[in-house]
Amino acid sequence: MVRLPGRPDTRTPRSFGHPRAPFGAHRPDGTAGSGSGSAPGVLRAALSARSVAGQVFILQVVIVLLLVVAAVVAQVLQVRHDSDLEARNRSLAAAGTFANAPGTATALRAPDPTAVLQPSAEAARKASNVDFIVVMNTAGIRYTHPNPDRIGKKFVGTIGPALHGGTVVEHLNGTIGPLVQVVVPVRDAGGKVVGLVSAGITTAHVGGAADQQVPLLLAAAAAALALATAGTALVSRRLLRQTHGLGPYEMTRMYEHHDAVLHAVREGVLIVGGDGQLLLANDEAHRLLDLPDDAEMRSVLDLGLDDETAGLLASGRVATDEVHLVKDKLVAINQRPTDLEGGPPGSVTTLRDSTELRALSGRAEVARERLNMLYDAGVGIGTSLDVSRTAQELAELAVPRFADFVTVDLFEAVLNGDEPKPGTDLRRAAYSGIRKDAPLYPLGEHIRFVPTSPQARSLATGQSVVEPDLREAPGWRAQDFERTGEIVEYGIHSLITVPLRTGNLILGVANFWRSEKPQPFDAEDVTLAEELVARAAVSIDNARRYTREHSMAVTLQRSLLPRSLPAQDALDIAYRYLPAQSGVGGDWFDVLPLPGARVALVVGDVVGHGLHAAATMGRLRTAVHNFSSLDLPPDELLGLLDELVGRIDQDETPADGAAAVTGATCLYAVYDPVSRRCTIARAGHLPPAVVYPDGRVEFPDVPAGPPLGLGGLPFETAELELPEGSRLVLYTDGLVEDRDRDIDVGLDLLRDALGHAPDASPEETCRVVLDRLPVRPADDVALIVAETRVLGEDRVAEWEVPSDPAAVSEIRAKVTRQLADWNLDELTFTTELILSELVTNAIRYGRGPIGVRLLLARSLICEVSDGTTTSPHLRYAASTDEGGRGLFLVAQIADRWGTRYTPTGKIIWAEQPLP
């Protein structure tokens, strides 16, 4: 320990306390040296060889392990020795007993010694519990053996000493394993050696019982090792608590330097024990509290401190920046107990001289609060692109931290996204206050400020205006004498008005009102208010610009989508269109009546959002209108649309270099109410859903062509036969797909929603689908539900026409009768004229088969078909021409007429309005 110069070192190691949090001591494994925790944690800490406890633990475990291993090895060797001795004794007893048995020597002289000796040898072997007893002559030839095959063969072993009357004991590996065998002589009555007897037993046989003791021995050794380890761990845990996981070098370094560190810091440090005795005080603590030199180990109540400070130190209670007057110093005291995490009872106290800082603390706190407000304004104002919401965020931020009430007044044009027009009324766009009953103008109120008011002066000059005392502000009182009187009576006494200015534009004014604080607003408050308003003005202007752009895009998009559905008899249609909240998108749909009472349904999607996507969507919709007038099959129409999108990509390149159309999909379906067939083709779009009258919901397999604009690949069609009352459902990907939901999951949800209401009308189906599918506003959603109708046989008339001009009159007669059945006699003349011209042209210029069909729908439709693909052309005939006036007459009489092509030829049609 380092002794302070000039001061006697009367402290004992106990006075240093535990080297814990004040010294930043940590275990080598990175955990705080608290000395507490579970046994596994203590064991892991103790096993760290860097700590003193870890080194002691490892050393003790190694010693115990060596002792256990030595005991086990000695016991195993003793077991083996005992096994060998037992085998020798049993073999010697068995061999000697049989060799000296009466009749053994006599049997050796018998003509067949084996017949006499083999049974008795086997009986003696079993009785003596040895592995073999072998009787042999002096030449070593066996007379007996447990294995009869070995009788008569040479004995394996040493017999020399036994021939001379000695005993042979030897260890060898026999055919039955490692064994101990004994060879003894057989003597006759005269003492002559007439034969030999050998007995043996395997060490495994003898050591079997001993081997059974080995597991018990090992288990006992393991238990002893575990107990010793546990005891060692307890000892190491105790040592770990005392040393806090420190290594020898760390402990030495800490105890050498902690005194120097404590007495070098510029904060006073006191450690007080649980009994109120001062255990440690550094130099700064001596200076701040003017402690005597022998203060350590004395009660803090006897150190000459004032009662309040001494009582705090003796109590040990928690204190945070408590300021006490000690002599002529203001001392800030922080105190914490030391036994929060299992430490010794007592407390540690830090002292700081705050005499000079006290004078600056108030202003520093105000400055810090204002900086926090500015930071919060940068984060919390402008979180949305909504003008009113941004103004409300400014008002809510400033209350009650800066003002008691805040109001924001904006020009009406700003709220609509336009540039402000000075001289017009303002509207109260935001209000926030500590109470809701203040007599200020309410939210949404239209306000016209008088020229003398602070708001009007601020709008005119673009500068902030402060009214420190509203009682003495006649210009403000002139705004509304009754209301301003109520405001003053309510207690609002001070006002700051700051213009919301961005560049040369003034968007409105923000008003900060004070009522609770008696101090009026000052110059520093005006600076803070201007900073807050400047940040809010930028966000409000951004929101205004976005509102303008969004309104323009929405207006454009609404003008490009169908405002109403055309009248037709083939389908009962309902639809929904949900625009994205973040901006307009490129989803679109349309319903197009076609000749022959047919109807085309089309739905598409242009990738992206904004004006460009909406404009592209409008161009595609217009192109589909134009192409549908040609009455092309769906696959051919998509082919033309694909070429158009490709040309758009080539002809238009935005300023940023990106492609004009980043992607577009389309599905085109044509339904014929006469044949009940629906022909569908799609270009990268999702397949339609069909709800059959029996409630089945299917997604028909329509070939998926490439998205529009890729080019090079043909489109294919699929033809469905739809029973009357079937519902055809077309939709865009915004209905079934989003970032959090896979498209397969969305299709399953759509299937369940459609199956939930099998008998619903198209309008009800749209409602059920949108209610049951969690549609998010991230993308546009277009949904069309069309229920099929059928044009019955009673409203369709068909005839075949022979290629003979004389057949024209017969057709006119049939048509006249059919029109009479339909109560359309008024159309007989014009219909006969139209059919006469069309059938005559088909007979003259076409080829068979020729057919005539009448359809009674919303109009009377006349169709003449033939087998050629030559389209007739309308022209004006000269006065000298013999013909050429037929189609001109048809065009004049009919509402509409045209040509559509079929796989077998063409159809010329004409429509007349019903009377």
Short mmCIF file of N, CA and C in Angstrom, two decimals, residues 691-831:
data_model
loop_
_atom_site.label_atom_id
_atom_site.label_comp_id
_atom_site.label_asym_id
_atom_site.label_seq_id
_atom_site.Cartn_x
_atom_site.Cartn_y
_atom_site.Cartn_z
N VAL A 691 -67.10 -17.74 -60.14
CA VAL A 691 -67.99 -18.30 -59.13
C VAL A 691 -69.20 -18.87 -59.88
N TYR A 692 -69.32 -20.19 -59.89
CA TYR A 692 -70.41 -20.83 -60.62
C TYR A 692 -71.69 -20.78 -59.79
N PRO A 693 -72.84 -20.98 -60.46
CA PRO A 693 -74.11 -20.89 -59.72
C PRO A 693 -74.22 -21.85 -58.55
N ASP A 694 -73.51 -23.01 -58.62
CA ASP A 694 -73.58 -23.96 -57.51
C ASP A 694 -72.66 -23.59 -56.35
N GLY A 695 -71.96 -22.46 -56.43
CA GLY A 695 -71.08 -22.00 -55.34
C GLY A 695 -69.62 -22.35 -55.52
N ARG A 696 -69.27 -23.13 -56.55
CA ARG A 696 -67.86 -23.46 -56.78
C ARG A 696 -67.09 -22.21 -57.20
N VAL A 697 -65.86 -22.13 -56.66
CA VAL A 697 -64.97 -21.02 -57.02
C VAL A 697 -63.73 -21.61 -57.68
N GLU A 698 -63.45 -21.18 -58.89
CA GLU A 698 -62.29 -21.68 -59.62
C GLU A 698 -61.50 -20.52 -60.19
N PHE A 699 -60.20 -20.76 -60.33
CA PHE A 699 -59.32 -19.86 -61.05
C PHE A 699 -58.95 -20.56 -62.36
N PRO A 700 -59.64 -20.27 -63.46
CA PRO A 700 -59.41 -21.01 -64.70
C PRO A 700 -57.99 -20.85 -65.20
N ASP A 701 -57.55 -21.87 -65.89
CA ASP A 701 -56.18 -21.89 -66.39
C ASP A 701 -56.11 -21.08 -67.69
N VAL A 702 -55.85 -19.79 -67.54
CA VAL A 702 -55.68 -18.91 -68.70
C VAL A 702 -54.19 -18.76 -68.95
N PRO A 703 -53.72 -19.05 -70.17
CA PRO A 703 -52.27 -18.94 -70.45
C PRO A 703 -51.75 -17.56 -70.07
N ALA A 704 -50.64 -17.53 -69.34
CA ALA A 704 -50.06 -16.27 -68.85
C ALA A 704 -49.05 -15.77 -69.86
N GLY A 705 -49.43 -14.75 -70.61
CA GLY A 705 -48.48 -14.14 -71.52
C GLY A 705 -47.52 -13.22 -70.80
N PRO A 706 -46.51 -12.74 -71.50
CA PRO A 706 -45.54 -11.82 -70.87
C PRO A 706 -46.17 -10.46 -70.63
N PRO A 707 -45.64 -9.67 -69.70
CA PRO A 707 -46.15 -8.31 -69.50
C PRO A 707 -46.01 -7.48 -70.77
N LEU A 708 -46.80 -6.45 -70.86
CA LEU A 708 -46.79 -5.60 -72.04
C LEU A 708 -45.46 -4.88 -72.18
N GLY A 709 -45.00 -4.78 -73.43
CA GLY A 709 -43.77 -4.06 -73.71
C GLY A 709 -42.57 -4.93 -73.96
N LEU A 710 -42.63 -6.22 -73.59
CA LEU A 710 -41.48 -7.10 -73.82
C LEU A 710 -41.35 -7.47 -75.28
N GLY A 711 -42.49 -7.79 -75.94
CA GLY A 711 -42.48 -8.09 -77.36
C GLY A 711 -41.86 -9.45 -77.67
N GLY A 712 -42.15 -9.94 -78.87
CA GLY A 712 -41.51 -11.16 -79.35
C GLY A 712 -42.25 -12.43 -79.02
N LEU A 713 -43.19 -12.43 -78.08
CA LEU A 713 -43.90 -13.64 -77.69
C LEU A 713 -45.38 -13.45 -77.96
N PRO A 714 -46.03 -14.47 -78.53
CA PRO A 714 -47.47 -14.33 -78.81
C PRO A 714 -48.29 -14.52 -77.54
N PHE A 715 -49.52 -14.07 -77.60
CA PHE A 715 -50.47 -14.26 -76.51
C PHE A 715 -51.46 -15.36 -76.89
N GLU A 716 -51.95 -16.08 -75.91
CA GLU A 716 -52.89 -17.16 -76.13
C GLU A 716 -54.20 -16.85 -75.42
N THR A 717 -55.26 -17.48 -75.92
CA THR A 717 -56.57 -17.25 -75.33
C THR A 717 -57.09 -18.54 -74.71
N ALA A 718 -58.01 -18.36 -73.79
CA ALA A 718 -58.74 -19.47 -73.18
C ALA A 718 -60.23 -19.17 -73.32
N GLU A 719 -61.01 -20.20 -73.63
CA GLU A 719 -62.43 -20.03 -73.83
C GLU A 719 -63.20 -20.77 -72.76
N LEU A 720 -64.06 -20.05 -72.05
CA LEU A 720 -64.85 -20.63 -70.98
C LEU A 720 -66.32 -20.58 -71.34
N GLU A 721 -67.03 -21.63 -70.99
CA GLU A 721 -68.48 -21.62 -71.13
C GLU A 721 -69.09 -21.39 -69.75
N LEU A 722 -69.76 -20.26 -69.60
CA LEU A 722 -70.26 -19.84 -68.29
C LEU A 722 -71.77 -19.99 -68.24
N PRO A 723 -72.27 -20.79 -67.31
CA PRO A 723 -73.73 -20.88 -67.16
C PRO A 723 -74.30 -19.52 -66.73
N GLU A 724 -75.56 -19.35 -67.01
CA GLU A 724 -76.22 -18.10 -66.63
C GLU A 724 -76.19 -17.96 -65.10
N GLY A 725 -75.85 -16.77 -64.63
CA GLY A 725 -75.74 -16.53 -63.20
C GLY A 725 -74.34 -16.72 -62.65
N SER A 726 -73.38 -17.11 -63.51
CA SER A 726 -71.99 -17.20 -63.05
C SER A 726 -71.44 -15.79 -62.84
N ARG A 727 -70.47 -15.69 -61.90
CA ARG A 727 -69.84 -14.41 -61.64
C ARG A 727 -68.37 -14.47 -62.03
N LEU A 728 -68.00 -13.57 -62.93
CA LEU A 728 -66.61 -13.44 -63.37
C LEU A 728 -65.97 -12.31 -62.58
N VAL A 729 -64.85 -12.62 -61.87
CA VAL A 729 -64.21 -11.67 -60.96
C VAL A 729 -62.84 -11.32 -61.51
N LEU A 730 -62.64 -10.06 -61.84
CA LEU A 730 -61.34 -9.54 -62.29
C LEU A 730 -60.82 -8.59 -61.22
N TYR A 731 -59.48 -8.54 -61.04
CA TYR A 731 -58.89 -7.77 -59.95
C TYR A 731 -57.44 -7.48 -60.28
N THR A 732 -56.84 -6.57 -59.52
CA THR A 732 -55.41 -6.28 -59.64
C THR A 732 -54.67 -6.84 -58.43
N ASP A 733 -53.34 -6.83 -58.52
CA ASP A 733 -52.54 -7.49 -57.48
C ASP A 733 -52.62 -6.80 -56.13
N GLY A 734 -53.04 -5.54 -56.10
CA GLY A 734 -53.16 -4.86 -54.80
C GLY A 734 -54.19 -5.50 -53.90
N LEU A 735 -55.11 -6.29 -54.47
CA LEU A 735 -56.14 -6.94 -53.65
C LEU A 735 -55.59 -8.15 -52.93
N VAL A 736 -54.66 -8.88 -53.54
CA VAL A 736 -54.24 -10.18 -52.99
C VAL A 736 -52.78 -10.22 -52.59
N GLU A 737 -52.02 -9.17 -52.81
CA GLU A 737 -50.58 -9.24 -52.54
C GLU A 737 -50.12 -7.96 -51.88
N ASP A 738 -49.23 -8.11 -50.88
CA ASP A 738 -48.53 -6.98 -50.30
C ASP A 738 -47.21 -7.49 -49.75
N ARG A 739 -46.48 -6.61 -49.05
CA ARG A 739 -45.14 -6.98 -48.58
C ARG A 739 -45.18 -8.06 -47.51
N ASP A 740 -46.26 -8.11 -46.74
CA ASP A 740 -46.34 -9.05 -45.63
C ASP A 740 -47.16 -10.29 -45.96
N ARG A 741 -47.64 -10.41 -47.21
CA ARG A 741 -48.49 -11.55 -47.53
C ARG A 741 -48.15 -12.05 -48.92
N ASP A 742 -47.87 -13.36 -49.02
CA ASP A 742 -47.55 -13.96 -50.30
C ASP A 742 -48.80 -13.99 -51.17
N ILE A 743 -48.60 -14.00 -52.49
CA ILE A 743 -49.73 -13.93 -53.41
C ILE A 743 -50.59 -15.19 -53.32
N ASP A 744 -49.98 -16.36 -53.03
CA ASP A 744 -50.78 -17.58 -52.90
C ASP A 744 -51.72 -17.49 -51.71
N VAL A 745 -51.25 -16.89 -50.63
CA VAL A 745 -52.12 -16.70 -49.47
C VAL A 745 -53.26 -15.76 -49.82
N GLY A 746 -52.96 -14.69 -50.57
CA GLY A 746 -54.00 -13.76 -50.97
C GLY A 746 -55.04 -14.41 -51.87
N LEU A 747 -54.61 -15.29 -52.78
CA LEU A 747 -55.57 -15.98 -53.65
C LEU A 747 -56.46 -16.92 -52.84
N ASP A 748 -55.88 -17.58 -51.84
CA ASP A 748 -56.70 -18.44 -50.97
C ASP A 748 -57.73 -17.62 -50.20
N LEU A 749 -57.32 -16.44 -49.72
CA LEU A 749 -58.28 -15.58 -49.02
C LEU A 749 -59.39 -15.11 -49.96
N LEU A 750 -59.02 -14.80 -51.21
CA LEU A 750 -60.04 -14.39 -52.18
C LEU A 750 -61.00 -15.53 -52.46
N ARG A 751 -60.47 -16.75 -52.58
CA ARG A 751 -61.34 -17.89 -52.83
C ARG A 751 -62.33 -18.07 -51.67
N ASP A 752 -61.83 -17.97 -50.44
CA ASP A 752 -62.71 -18.12 -49.28
C ASP A 752 -63.78 -17.02 -49.25
N ALA A 753 -63.39 -15.79 -49.58
CA ALA A 753 -64.34 -14.68 -49.56
C ALA A 753 -65.43 -14.86 -50.61
N LEU A 754 -65.04 -15.32 -51.81
CA LEU A 754 -66.03 -15.54 -52.86
C LEU A 754 -66.94 -16.71 -52.53
N GLY A 755 -66.39 -17.74 -51.90
CA GLY A 755 -67.21 -18.88 -51.52
C GLY A 755 -68.09 -18.61 -50.32
N HIS A 756 -67.79 -17.53 -49.60
CA HIS A 756 -68.58 -17.22 -48.39
C HIS A 756 -69.98 -16.75 -48.75
N ALA A 757 -70.14 -16.14 -49.95
CA ALA A 757 -71.46 -15.62 -50.34
C ALA A 757 -71.77 -16.14 -51.75
N PRO A 758 -72.15 -17.42 -51.87
CA PRO A 758 -72.34 -17.99 -53.22
C PRO A 758 -73.52 -17.39 -53.97
N ASP A 759 -74.54 -16.89 -53.28
CA ASP A 759 -75.74 -16.37 -53.94
C ASP A 759 -75.79 -14.84 -53.93
N ALA A 760 -74.69 -14.21 -53.60
CA ALA A 760 -74.70 -12.75 -53.47
C ALA A 760 -74.74 -12.09 -54.85
N SER A 761 -75.25 -10.88 -54.86
CA SER A 761 -75.23 -10.07 -56.08
C SER A 761 -73.82 -9.54 -56.31
N PRO A 762 -73.52 -9.03 -57.51
CA PRO A 762 -72.19 -8.46 -57.74
C PRO A 762 -71.85 -7.34 -56.75
N GLU A 763 -72.81 -6.49 -56.42
CA GLU A 763 -72.54 -5.42 -55.46
C GLU A 763 -72.22 -5.99 -54.08
N GLU A 764 -72.99 -6.99 -53.65
CA GLU A 764 -72.74 -7.61 -52.36
C GLU A 764 -71.41 -8.38 -52.37
N THR A 765 -71.08 -8.97 -53.52
CA THR A 765 -69.80 -9.69 -53.61
C THR A 765 -68.63 -8.75 -53.43
N CYS A 766 -68.70 -7.57 -54.05
CA CYS A 766 -67.62 -6.59 -53.87
C CYS A 766 -67.46 -6.21 -52.40
N ARG A 767 -68.58 -5.99 -51.72
CA ARG A 767 -68.51 -5.62 -50.31
C ARG A 767 -67.91 -6.72 -49.46
N VAL A 768 -68.32 -7.98 -49.72
CA VAL A 768 -67.82 -9.10 -48.92
C VAL A 768 -66.32 -9.28 -49.15
N VAL A 769 -65.88 -9.18 -50.40
CA VAL A 769 -64.45 -9.38 -50.70
C VAL A 769 -63.60 -8.34 -49.99
N LEU A 770 -64.00 -7.07 -50.04
CA LEU A 770 -63.19 -6.03 -49.40
C LEU A 770 -63.29 -6.09 -47.89
N ASP A 771 -64.40 -6.63 -47.36
CA ASP A 771 -64.51 -6.76 -45.90
C ASP A 771 -63.66 -7.90 -45.38
N ARG A 772 -63.56 -8.99 -46.13
CA ARG A 772 -62.88 -10.18 -45.62
C ARG A 772 -61.40 -10.21 -45.97
N LEU A 773 -60.97 -9.46 -46.98
CA LEU A 773 -59.56 -9.40 -47.31
C LEU A 773 -58.95 -8.16 -46.65
N PRO A 774 -57.86 -8.32 -45.89
CA PRO A 774 -57.20 -7.16 -45.26
C PRO A 774 -56.45 -6.34 -46.30
N VAL A 775 -57.16 -5.42 -46.94
CA VAL A 775 -56.55 -4.61 -47.99
C VAL A 775 -55.78 -3.45 -47.35
N ARG A 776 -54.52 -3.29 -47.72
CA ARG A 776 -53.70 -2.19 -47.21
C ARG A 776 -53.61 -1.10 -48.28
N PRO A 777 -53.46 0.16 -47.86
CA PRO A 777 -53.48 1.26 -48.83
C PRO A 777 -52.15 1.49 -49.52
N ALA A 778 -51.23 0.52 -49.51
CA ALA A 778 -49.93 0.73 -50.14
C ALA A 778 -50.02 0.72 -51.66
N ASP A 779 -51.04 0.08 -52.24
CA ASP A 779 -51.16 -0.02 -53.68
C ASP A 779 -52.63 0.13 -54.05
N ASP A 780 -52.84 0.51 -55.33
CA ASP A 780 -54.21 0.63 -55.80
C ASP A 780 -54.89 -0.74 -55.83
N VAL A 781 -56.21 -0.73 -55.76
CA VAL A 781 -57.00 -1.95 -55.85
C VAL A 781 -58.14 -1.71 -56.83
N ALA A 782 -58.23 -2.54 -57.87
CA ALA A 782 -59.35 -2.51 -58.80
C ALA A 782 -60.03 -3.88 -58.76
N LEU A 783 -61.35 -3.87 -58.62
CA LEU A 783 -62.12 -5.12 -58.50
C LEU A 783 -63.39 -4.98 -59.33
N ILE A 784 -63.62 -5.96 -60.20
CA ILE A 784 -64.82 -6.01 -61.04
C ILE A 784 -65.50 -7.35 -60.83
N VAL A 785 -66.78 -7.33 -60.54
CA VAL A 785 -67.58 -8.55 -60.43
C VAL A 785 -68.70 -8.44 -61.46
N ALA A 786 -68.72 -9.39 -62.42
CA ALA A 786 -69.70 -9.37 -63.51
C ALA A 786 -70.49 -10.67 -63.48
N GLU A 787 -71.81 -10.57 -63.31
CA GLU A 787 -72.69 -11.73 -63.33
C GLU A 787 -73.26 -11.90 -64.74
N THR A 788 -73.15 -13.10 -65.28
CA THR A 788 -73.50 -13.34 -66.68
C THR A 788 -75.01 -13.44 -66.87
N ARG A 789 -75.44 -12.90 -67.97
CA ARG A 789 -76.82 -13.05 -68.43
C ARG A 789 -76.81 -13.78 -69.77
N VAL A 790 -77.94 -14.27 -70.16
CA VAL A 790 -78.05 -15.01 -71.42
C VAL A 790 -79.14 -14.36 -72.27
N LEU A 791 -78.84 -14.16 -73.56
CA LEU A 791 -79.83 -13.69 -74.51
C LEU A 791 -80.60 -14.91 -75.00
N GLY A 792 -81.82 -15.07 -74.55
CA GLY A 792 -82.59 -16.29 -74.78
C GLY A 792 -82.88 -16.56 -76.25
N GLU A 793 -83.29 -17.79 -76.52
CA GLU A 793 -83.58 -18.18 -77.89
C GLU A 793 -84.75 -17.39 -78.47
N ASP A 794 -85.65 -16.93 -77.63
CA ASP A 794 -86.79 -16.16 -78.13
C ASP A 794 -86.39 -14.77 -78.61
N ARG A 795 -85.13 -14.38 -78.35
CA ARG A 795 -84.64 -13.07 -78.78
C ARG A 795 -83.56 -13.18 -79.83
N VAL A 796 -83.38 -14.39 -80.38
CA VAL A 796 -82.38 -14.63 -81.41
C VAL A 796 -83.07 -15.36 -82.57
N ALA A 797 -82.86 -14.89 -83.80
CA ALA A 797 -83.40 -15.54 -85.00
C ALA A 797 -82.26 -15.70 -86.00
N GLU A 798 -82.10 -16.91 -86.56
CA GLU A 798 -81.02 -17.21 -87.49
C GLU A 798 -81.58 -17.94 -88.71
N TRP A 799 -81.01 -17.64 -89.90
CA TRP A 799 -81.38 -18.33 -91.13
C TRP A 799 -80.14 -18.50 -92.00
N GLU A 800 -80.11 -19.57 -92.73
CA GLU A 800 -79.10 -19.77 -93.75
C GLU A 800 -79.64 -19.27 -95.08
N VAL A 801 -78.77 -18.66 -95.89
CA VAL A 801 -79.19 -18.06 -97.15
C VAL A 801 -78.46 -18.75 -98.30
N PRO A 802 -79.19 -19.30 -99.26
CA PRO A 802 -78.53 -19.88 -100.45
C PRO A 802 -77.85 -18.78 -101.27
N SER A 803 -76.83 -19.15 -102.01
CA SER A 803 -76.12 -18.18 -102.86
C SER A 803 -76.91 -17.93 -104.14
N ASP A 804 -78.13 -17.40 -103.98
CA ASP A 804 -79.03 -17.14 -105.10
C ASP A 804 -79.72 -15.82 -104.83
N PRO A 805 -79.64 -14.86 -105.76
CA PRO A 805 -80.31 -13.57 -105.53
C PRO A 805 -81.79 -13.69 -105.26
N ALA A 806 -82.39 -14.78 -105.75
CA ALA A 806 -83.83 -14.93 -105.52
C ALA A 806 -84.14 -15.20 -104.06
N ALA A 807 -83.11 -15.62 -103.26
CA ALA A 807 -83.35 -15.94 -101.86
C ALA A 807 -83.54 -14.69 -101.01
N VAL A 808 -83.21 -13.51 -101.58
CA VAL A 808 -83.31 -12.29 -100.80
C VAL A 808 -84.75 -12.00 -100.42
N SER A 809 -85.67 -12.20 -101.33
CA SER A 809 -87.07 -11.91 -101.02
C SER A 809 -87.60 -12.84 -99.94
N GLU A 810 -87.14 -14.10 -99.96
CA GLU A 810 -87.59 -15.05 -98.93
C GLU A 810 -87.07 -14.62 -97.56
N ILE A 811 -85.83 -14.17 -97.51
CA ILE A 811 -85.27 -13.70 -96.24
C ILE A 811 -86.04 -12.49 -95.74
N ARG A 812 -86.42 -11.57 -96.65
CA ARG A 812 -87.18 -10.40 -96.22
C ARG A 812 -88.51 -10.82 -95.60
N ALA A 813 -89.13 -11.85 -96.17
CA ALA A 813 -90.41 -12.30 -95.63
C ALA A 813 -90.23 -12.89 -94.23
N LYS A 814 -89.17 -13.67 -94.03
CA LYS A 814 -88.94 -14.26 -92.71
C LYS A 814 -88.64 -13.19 -91.68
N VAL A 815 -87.90 -12.19 -92.09
CA VAL A 815 -87.56 -11.11 -91.16
C VAL A 815 -88.81 -10.34 -90.79
N THR A 816 -89.69 -10.13 -91.77
CA THR A 816 -90.93 -9.39 -91.48
C THR A 816 -91.77 -10.14 -90.46
N ARG A 817 -91.87 -11.44 -90.61
CA ARG A 817 -92.66 -12.22 -89.64
C ARG A 817 -92.03 -12.17 -88.26
N GLN A 818 -90.69 -12.25 -88.20
CA GLN A 818 -90.01 -12.23 -86.90
C GLN A 818 -90.19 -10.89 -86.20
N LEU A 819 -90.11 -9.81 -86.97
CA LEU A 819 -90.31 -8.49 -86.36
C LEU A 819 -91.72 -8.33 -85.86
N ALA A 820 -92.69 -8.94 -86.58
CA ALA A 820 -94.07 -8.88 -86.11
C ALA A 820 -94.22 -9.63 -84.79
N ASP A 821 -93.52 -10.78 -84.65
CA ASP A 821 -93.56 -11.51 -83.38
C ASP A 821 -92.95 -10.70 -82.24
N TRP A 822 -91.97 -9.87 -82.54
CA TRP A 822 -91.32 -9.05 -81.51
C TRP A 822 -92.01 -7.69 -81.33
N ASN A 823 -93.11 -7.48 -82.02
CA ASN A 823 -93.84 -6.21 -81.94
C ASN A 823 -92.97 -5.03 -82.39
N LEU A 824 -92.20 -5.27 -83.45
CA LEU A 824 -91.33 -4.23 -83.98
C LEU A 824 -91.71 -3.92 -85.43
N ASP A 825 -93.01 -3.81 -85.68
CA ASP A 825 -93.45 -3.55 -87.06
C ASP A 825 -92.92 -2.21 -87.58
N GLU A 826 -92.64 -1.28 -86.69
CA GLU A 826 -92.16 0.03 -87.13
C GLU A 826 -90.78 -0.08 -87.78
N LEU A 827 -90.03 -1.13 -87.46
CA LEU A 827 -88.67 -1.27 -88.01
C LEU A 827 -88.64 -2.20 -89.21
N THR A 828 -89.81 -2.62 -89.69
CA THR A 828 -89.82 -3.61 -90.78
C THR A 828 -89.20 -3.05 -92.04
N PHE A 829 -89.59 -1.85 -92.44
CA PHE A 829 -89.09 -1.30 -93.71
C PHE A 829 -87.58 -1.12 -93.68
N THR A 830 -87.10 -0.46 -92.64
CA THR A 830 -85.66 -0.19 -92.59
C THR A 830 -84.87 -1.48 -92.45
N THR A 831 -85.39 -2.42 -91.69
CA THR A 831 -84.67 -3.68 -91.52
C THR A 831 -84.61 -4.44 -92.84
#
